[in-house]
Tab-separated table of C-alpha atoms in Angstrom:
chain	number	residue	atom	x	y	z
A	260	MET	CA	-16.913	-0.739	-3.480
A	261	LYS	CA	-15.787	0.265	-6.938
A	262	THR	CA	-13.878	3.302	-8.083
A	263	ASN	CA	-15.615	5.995	-10.141
A	264	LEU	CA	-12.792	5.984	-12.632
A	265	PRO	CA	-12.285	3.797	-15.684
A	266	ASP	CA	-10.130	0.733	-15.034
A	267	ASP	CA	-7.315	2.035	-17.250
A	268	HIS	CA	-6.985	5.460	-15.620
A	269	LEU	CA	-3.453	4.736	-14.385
A	270	ILE	CA	-2.433	2.880	-17.540
A	271	ASN	CA	-3.188	6.106	-19.415
A	272	HIS	CA	-0.827	8.002	-17.076
A	273	PRO	CA	2.258	5.811	-16.553
A	274	TRP	CA	4.338	8.942	-15.976
A	275	LEU	CA	2.412	9.486	-12.733
A	276	ILE	CA	3.813	6.251	-11.316
A	277	GLY	CA	7.249	6.994	-12.772
A	278	GLY	CA	7.187	10.532	-11.417
A	279	PHE	CA	6.391	9.269	-7.932
A	280	ALA	CA	9.233	6.740	-8.045
A	281	ILE	CA	11.754	9.264	-9.398
A	282	ALA	CA	10.785	11.891	-6.806
A	283	VAL	CA	11.200	9.432	-3.922
A	284	VAL	CA	14.566	8.137	-5.205
A	285	ILE	CA	15.929	11.673	-5.731
A	286	MET	CA	14.857	12.766	-2.242
A	287	LEU	CA	16.390	9.688	-0.621
A	288	LEU	CA	19.665	10.179	-2.486
A	289	LEU	CA	19.773	13.839	-1.446
A	290	ASP	CA	18.932	12.905	2.129
A	291	LEU	CA	21.642	10.273	2.579
A	292	GLY	CA	24.205	11.280	-0.023
A	293	VAL	CA	24.216	15.071	0.346
A	294	PHE	CA	22.562	16.446	3.460
A	295	ASN	CA	23.477	13.553	5.737
A	296	LYS	CA	26.634	12.258	4.074
A	297	LYS	CA	28.438	12.492	7.400
A	298	SER	CA	26.864	11.190	10.587
A	299	HIS	CA	25.784	14.030	12.848
A	300	SER	CA	23.249	14.867	15.499
A	301	ILE	CA	20.035	16.205	13.916
A	302	SER	CA	19.044	19.609	15.283
A	303	ASN	CA	15.432	20.661	15.836
A	304	LYS	CA	15.815	23.237	13.060
A	305	GLU	CA	17.001	20.611	10.574
A	306	ALA	CA	14.289	18.169	11.654
A	307	LEU	CA	11.599	20.840	11.277
A	308	SER	CA	12.876	21.750	7.807
A	309	TRP	CA	12.776	18.135	6.614
A	310	THR	CA	9.343	17.584	8.190
A	311	ILE	CA	7.990	20.570	6.264
A	312	VAL	CA	9.677	19.358	3.062
A	313	TRP	CA	8.150	15.866	3.250
A	314	ILE	CA	4.668	17.132	4.116
A	315	ALA	CA	4.888	19.726	1.333
A	316	LEU	CA	5.953	17.062	-1.176
A	317	SER	CA	3.083	14.806	-0.166
A	318	MET	CA	0.597	17.672	-0.533
A	319	VAL	CA	2.016	18.615	-3.925
A	320	PHE	CA	1.652	15.017	-5.048
A	321	SER	CA	-1.959	14.958	-3.828
A	322	GLY	CA	-2.511	18.006	-6.029
A	323	VAL	CA	-1.061	16.105	-8.983
A	324	VAL	CA	-3.385	13.188	-8.192
A	325	TYR	CA	-6.354	15.570	-8.254
A	326	TRP	CA	-5.243	17.298	-11.459
A	327	VAL	CA	-4.586	14.073	-13.367
A	328	LEU	CA	-7.070	11.541	-11.962
A	329	ASP	CA	-9.968	13.671	-10.702
A	330	LYS	CA	-10.258	16.966	-12.536
A	331	PRO	CA	-10.902	15.459	-16.009
A	332	TYR	CA	-13.867	13.538	-14.536
A	333	GLY	CA	-15.207	16.369	-12.383
A	334	ILE	CA	-14.655	14.514	-9.105
A	335	THR	CA	-12.409	14.683	-6.024
A	336	ASP	CA	-12.511	10.985	-5.074
A	337	ASN	CA	-8.838	10.151	-5.493
A	338	PHE	CA	-7.656	13.382	-3.887
A	339	SER	CA	-9.835	12.748	-0.814
A	340	LYS	CA	-8.781	9.099	-0.612
A	341	TYR	CA	-5.111	10.049	-0.836
A	342	GLN	CA	-5.449	12.691	1.866
A	343	ALA	CA	-7.429	10.408	4.200
A	344	ALA	CA	-5.006	7.491	3.764
A	345	TYR	CA	-2.003	9.807	4.226
A	346	TRP	CA	-3.212	11.322	7.489
A	347	ILE	CA	-4.367	7.967	8.870
A	348	GLU	CA	-0.906	6.504	8.273
A	349	LYS	CA	0.756	9.657	9.606
A	350	ALA	CA	-1.303	9.512	12.789
A	351	LEU	CA	-0.852	5.802	13.407
A	352	SER	CA	2.882	6.142	12.768
A	353	VAL	CA	3.209	8.329	15.845
A	354	ASP	CA	3.311	5.119	17.881
A	355	ASN	CA	6.435	4.176	15.916
A	356	LEU	CA	8.139	7.286	17.233
A	357	PHE	CA	7.664	6.141	20.818
A	358	VAL	CA	9.241	2.808	19.902
A	359	PHE	CA	12.175	4.526	18.163
A	360	ILE	CA	12.886	6.421	21.384
A	361	LEU	CA	12.718	3.216	23.408
A	362	VAL	CA	15.002	1.291	21.013
A	363	PHE	CA	17.637	4.005	20.853
A	364	LYS	CA	17.640	4.380	24.648
A	365	PHE	CA	17.874	0.632	25.250
A	366	PHE	CA	20.768	0.098	22.832
A	367	LYS	CA	22.374	3.429	23.793
A	368	ILE	CA	22.580	4.540	20.152
A	369	PRO	CA	24.483	7.866	19.910
A	370	LYS	CA	22.384	10.696	18.464
A	371	GLU	CA	24.727	11.148	15.495
A	372	PHE	CA	24.066	7.557	14.337
A	373	GLN	CA	20.295	7.513	14.794
A	374	HIS	CA	19.495	9.049	11.412
A	375	LYS	CA	21.328	6.282	9.539
A	376	VAL	CA	19.459	3.555	11.434
A	377	LEU	CA	16.109	5.199	10.698
A	378	PHE	CA	17.024	5.783	7.046
A	379	TRP	CA	17.710	2.103	6.349
A	380	GLY	CA	14.754	1.105	8.495
A	381	ILE	CA	12.478	3.245	6.337
A	382	LEU	CA	13.916	1.701	3.150
A	383	GLY	CA	12.954	-1.720	4.476
A	384	ALA	CA	9.488	-0.377	5.211
A	385	LEU	CA	9.104	0.747	1.567
A	386	PHE	CA	9.673	-2.827	0.416
A	387	PHE	CA	7.445	-4.584	2.933
A	388	ARG	CA	4.622	-2.043	2.650
A	389	ALA	CA	4.535	-2.666	-1.101
A	390	ILE	CA	4.088	-6.393	-0.509
A	391	PHE	CA	1.367	-5.868	2.094
A	392	ILE	CA	-0.606	-3.325	0.082
A	393	PHE	CA	-0.506	-4.904	-3.381
A	394	ALA	CA	-1.086	-8.420	-2.043
A	395	GLY	CA	-3.853	-7.108	0.207
A	396	VAL	CA	-5.685	-5.383	-2.638
A	397	GLU	CA	-5.617	-8.556	-4.743
A	398	LEU	CA	-6.815	-10.630	-1.781
A	399	ILE	CA	-9.682	-8.213	-1.126
A	400	LYS	CA	-10.799	-8.526	-4.757
A	401	LEU	CA	-11.116	-12.301	-4.292
A	402	THR	CA	-13.072	-12.269	-1.039
A	403	TYR	CA	-16.368	-10.565	-1.890
A	404	ILE	CA	-19.313	-12.860	-1.136
A	405	THR	CA	-23.065	-12.502	-1.584
A	406	LEU	CA	-25.225	-13.409	1.406
A	407	PRO	CA	-29.049	-13.531	1.170
A	408	PHE	CA	-29.660	-11.705	4.457
A	409	LEU	CA	-27.686	-8.663	3.265
A	410	GLY	CA	-30.541	-7.813	0.918
A	411	ILE	CA	-30.543	-5.617	-2.186
A	412	ASP	CA	-28.839	-2.263	-2.590
A	413	PRO	CA	-31.688	0.171	-3.413
A	414	GLU	CA	-29.381	2.461	-5.403
A	415	THR	CA	-27.927	-0.171	-7.753
A	416	GLY	CA	-30.613	-2.863	-7.560
A	417	GLU	CA	-27.865	-5.443	-7.058
A	418	ALA	CA	-27.342	-7.847	-4.173
A	419	ARG	CA	-25.193	-6.400	-1.410
A	420	GLN	CA	-21.789	-8.031	-0.998
A	421	LEU	CA	-19.729	-8.641	2.126
A	422	ASN	CA	-15.965	-8.647	1.919
A	423	VAL	CA	-14.625	-11.222	4.337
A	424	ILE	CA	-11.150	-9.670	4.633
A	425	LEU	CA	-12.446	-6.148	5.252
A	426	PHE	CA	-14.955	-7.457	7.811
A	427	VAL	CA	-12.203	-9.267	9.725
A	428	PHE	CA	-9.969	-6.184	9.478
A	429	GLY	CA	-12.835	-4.097	10.860
A	430	ILE	CA	-13.187	-6.272	13.952
A	431	PHE	CA	-9.424	-6.277	14.417
A	432	LEU	CA	-9.215	-2.466	14.245
A	433	ILE	CA	-12.034	-1.994	16.750
A	434	ILE	CA	-10.198	-4.259	19.199
A	435	ALA	CA	-6.942	-2.382	18.504
A	436	GLY	CA	-8.745	0.918	19.133
A	437	ILE	CA	-10.072	-0.270	22.482
A	438	LYS	CA	-6.586	-1.401	23.494
A	439	SER	CA	-5.124	1.935	22.383
A	440	TRP	CA	-7.651	3.809	24.528
A	441	ALA	CA	-6.706	1.727	27.573
A	442	SER	CA	-2.972	2.202	26.984
A	443	ASP	CA	-1.377	5.280	28.529
A	444	ASN	CA	2.315	4.421	28.593
A	445	HIS	CA	4.134	4.290	25.269
A	446	ASP	CA	7.592	4.868	26.640
A	447	ASP	CA	8.269	2.037	29.035
A	448	GLU	CA	11.927	2.407	29.910
A	449	ASN	CA	11.903	-0.907	31.766
A	450	SER	CA	11.085	-2.926	28.641
A	451	ASP	CA	13.690	-5.621	27.954
A	452	LEU	CA	14.347	-5.519	24.201
A	453	SER	CA	17.021	-8.199	24.476
A	454	LYS	CA	14.236	-10.747	23.994
A	455	ASN	CA	12.827	-9.046	20.907
A	456	ILE	CA	12.499	-11.388	17.920
A	457	GLY	CA	14.739	-9.089	15.859
A	458	VAL	CA	17.516	-9.387	18.441
A	459	ARG	CA	17.166	-13.177	18.567
A	460	ILE	CA	17.334	-13.472	14.774
A	461	VAL	CA	20.474	-11.325	14.564
A	462	HIS	CA	22.244	-13.288	17.309
A	463	LYS	CA	21.280	-16.556	15.633
A	464	PHE	CA	22.965	-15.709	12.337
A	465	PHE	CA	25.693	-13.230	13.311
A	466	LYS	CA	28.254	-12.508	15.962
A	467	VAL	CA	27.607	-9.138	17.565
A	468	THR	CA	30.295	-6.748	18.781
A	469	LYS	CA	29.982	-5.182	22.209
A	470	ASP	CA	31.057	-1.729	21.057
A	471	PHE	CA	30.098	0.638	18.242
A	472	HIS	CA	32.470	1.072	15.328
A	473	GLY	CA	31.496	4.468	14.041
A	474	ASP	CA	28.279	4.283	12.014
A	475	SER	CA	29.125	0.853	10.557
A	476	PHE	CA	26.595	-1.975	10.584
A	477	PHE	CA	29.201	-4.627	9.681
A	478	ILE	CA	32.882	-5.012	10.542
A	479	VAL	CA	35.539	-7.721	10.201
A	480	GLN	CA	37.495	-8.710	13.302
A	481	ASN	CA	40.210	-11.357	13.103
A	482	GLY	CA	38.822	-12.504	9.766
A	483	VAL	CA	35.298	-12.900	11.147
A	484	LYS	CA	32.431	-10.765	9.794
A	485	MET	CA	30.436	-9.317	12.690
A	486	VAL	CA	27.558	-6.890	13.172
A	487	THR	CA	27.512	-3.940	15.535
A	488	PRO	CA	24.797	-2.916	18.026
A	489	LEU	CA	23.711	-0.412	15.358
A	490	PHE	CA	22.597	-3.324	13.152
A	491	VAL	CA	20.763	-4.951	16.072
A	492	ALA	CA	18.829	-1.716	16.643
A	493	LEU	CA	17.993	-1.627	12.919
A	494	ALA	CA	16.635	-5.182	13.071
A	495	VAL	CA	14.395	-4.310	16.042
A	496	ILE	CA	13.049	-1.212	14.277
A	497	GLU	CA	12.370	-3.222	11.101
A	498	ILE	CA	10.466	-5.918	12.995
A	499	THR	CA	8.568	-3.240	14.922
A	500	ASP	CA	7.483	-1.572	11.681
A	501	LEU	CA	6.110	-4.881	10.441
A	502	VAL	CA	4.090	-5.190	13.648
A	503	PHE	CA	2.706	-1.661	13.368
A	504	ALA	CA	1.877	-2.258	9.698
A	505	VAL	CA	-0.630	-4.869	10.905
A	506	ASP	CA	-2.641	-1.941	12.306
A	507	SER	CA	-2.018	0.780	9.744
A	508	ILE	CA	-2.338	-1.201	6.503
A	509	PRO	CA	-5.822	-2.600	7.316
A	510	ALA	CA	-6.851	0.919	8.363
A	511	ILE	CA	-6.047	2.469	4.981
A	512	PHE	CA	-7.795	-0.399	3.164
A	513	ALA	CA	-11.025	1.116	4.479
A	514	ILE	CA	-10.294	4.209	2.385
A	515	ALA	CA	-9.504	2.699	-1.030
A	516	PRO	CA	-9.570	-1.121	-0.956
A	517	ASP	CA	-9.364	-1.384	-4.733
A	518	ASP	CA	-6.675	1.203	-5.475
A	519	PRO	CA	-3.109	0.138	-4.563
A	520	PHE	CA	-1.617	3.228	-6.232
A	521	ILE	CA	-3.413	5.655	-3.909
A	522	LEU	CA	-2.719	3.457	-0.883
A	523	TYR	CA	0.978	2.923	-1.568
A	524	THR	CA	1.907	6.477	-2.560
A	525	SER	CA	0.109	8.037	0.418
A	526	ASN	CA	1.576	5.407	2.758
A	527	ILE	CA	5.122	5.921	1.533
A	528	PHE	CA	4.999	9.703	1.725
A	529	ALA	CA	3.669	9.387	5.285
A	530	ILE	CA	6.413	7.074	6.547
A	531	LEU	CA	9.218	8.891	4.690
A	532	GLY	CA	8.642	11.840	6.984
A	533	LEU	CA	8.942	9.706	10.112
A	534	ARG	CA	12.682	10.231	10.557
A	535	SER	CA	12.445	14.009	10.697
A	536	MET	CA	9.343	13.799	12.896
A	537	TYR	CA	11.248	11.584	15.307
A	538	PHE	CA	14.031	14.113	15.805
A	539	LEU	CA	11.520	16.948	16.016
A	540	LEU	CA	9.305	15.310	18.624
A	541	ALA	CA	11.748	13.130	20.581
A	542	ASN	CA	12.159	15.795	23.242
A	543	SER	CA	8.511	16.863	23.379
A	544	MET	CA	6.434	13.683	23.413
A	545	ASP	CA	4.638	14.861	26.549
A	546	MET	CA	2.970	17.486	24.357
A	547	PHE	CA	1.116	14.622	22.641
A	548	SER	CA	0.174	12.659	25.733
A	549	LYS	CA	-3.507	12.429	24.759
A	550	LEU	CA	-2.947	11.560	21.119
A	551	HIS	CA	-3.481	7.841	21.720
A	552	TYR	CA	-7.113	8.590	22.632
A	553	GLY	CA	-7.575	10.212	19.244
A	554	LEU	CA	-5.912	7.263	17.515
A	555	ALA	CA	-8.228	4.910	19.422
A	556	ILE	CA	-11.306	6.784	18.158
A	557	ILE	CA	-9.958	6.758	14.598
A	558	LEU	CA	-9.279	2.999	14.705
A	559	VAL	CA	-12.779	2.280	16.030
A	560	PHE	CA	-14.315	4.578	13.406
A	561	ILE	CA	-12.408	2.908	10.568
A	562	GLY	CA	-13.213	-0.569	11.905
A	563	THR	CA	-16.904	0.284	12.137
A	564	LYS	CA	-16.773	1.730	8.628
A	565	MET	CA	-15.417	-1.579	7.331
A	566	ILE	CA	-18.085	-3.645	9.063
A	567	ILE	CA	-21.050	-1.554	7.865
A	568	MET	CA	-19.619	-1.148	4.366
A	569	PRO	CA	-22.256	-3.396	2.706
A	570	TYR	CA	-25.013	-1.105	4.054
A	571	TYR	CA	-23.450	2.317	4.189
A	572	HIS	CA	-20.355	3.851	2.623
A	573	PHE	CA	-18.778	6.985	4.070
A	574	ASP	CA	-17.623	9.352	1.366
A	575	SER	CA	-13.842	9.751	1.479
A	576	SER	CA	-14.201	13.492	2.124
A	577	VAL	CA	-16.357	12.741	5.187
A	578	SER	CA	-13.774	10.257	6.457
A	579	LEU	CA	-11.037	12.842	5.941
A	580	THR	CA	-13.016	15.462	7.899
A	581	ILE	CA	-13.669	13.105	10.817
A	582	ILE	CA	-10.045	11.919	10.966
A	583	GLY	CA	-8.668	15.465	10.764
A	584	SER	CA	-11.062	16.744	13.437
A	585	VAL	CA	-10.263	13.913	15.866
A	586	LEU	CA	-6.512	14.369	15.410
A	587	GLY	CA	-6.755	18.131	15.816
A	588	LEU	CA	-8.851	17.893	18.986
A	589	SER	CA	-6.586	15.246	20.547
A	590	VAL	CA	-3.492	17.394	19.917
A	591	ILE	CA	-5.215	20.467	21.389
A	592	TRP	CA	-6.262	18.389	24.410
A	593	SER	CA	-2.651	17.231	24.819
A	594	LEU	CA	-1.298	20.772	24.699
A	595	ILE	CA	-3.877	22.051	27.217
A	596	SER	CA	-3.222	19.105	29.533
A	597	ASN	CA	0.536	19.599	29.299
A	598	LYS	CA	0.187	23.317	30.096
A	599	LYS	CA	-1.960	22.565	33.162
A	600	ASN	CA	0.576	19.992	34.400
A	601	LYS	CA	3.389	22.541	34.133
A	602	GLU	CA	1.370	25.166	36.017
A	603	ALA	CA	0.419	22.733	38.789
């Protein structure tokens, strides 16, 4: 599946990449160095404001993508791909929020320190997502194969090609979707995170204090450098994000498997808004009790799309419409169900 743009379309606009990087760095510096310089409990009003800011920034950037990469060619391909990849990642990241709640409850992280843990956790996600996406795109380019039984594409007259990686990802996402449909309990308060691989790694290399020391990750006691429970929680969140990336990264590859710029920028804008979404939704997760059904449908749809790709390709605008409709309906279902439960 090739892009409709010339291969050098980003080389001709290096400022687009630079502008994205500068915007993200400035926002992160403002977030940590100005608005959250001192540890404090995030109010719903503050969380809502930052959620709106991050979504607005991502939409503005999608407009820039359209204006620079699509409008000169009379298309909307990149805009639609960006939007679809953004909302897929945003939707699948909701599961991360349930895990954040569980981690903070298990380690008894005070509310005023939670923002700092999430901030550094998100920074780690920026690094690892870059590795996954750029390496994944290059791997996909190397795994197209021609099989006789796939036949000839009537539109191009060329032999159809199967991408082994995308096919495997498709099967994986369908299985993940089925599991998501069957799962109805994201917030298992009885889960024992002391056996989490992140906890084991930290305890293997560091000595851990029993108590918090303000918002510090590291302290020195009696000449020995130690980590606090805050750092342990950070390690668990980082490992958890890597696990969830196994679902979300393959999902967005179905949208633009040959365009790491669209995939990475949309992915990063989506996860940068996770911290504010966490504080906004932490006390109202029951309002999204049916969302996992919508995510299950989306995963199965994307997986199926990957598998049938050699025979049929969904236009990115169609994918965006389906994803948006499923998410909207699942949220409405959640709200109606929650209202009925309160009235009962």
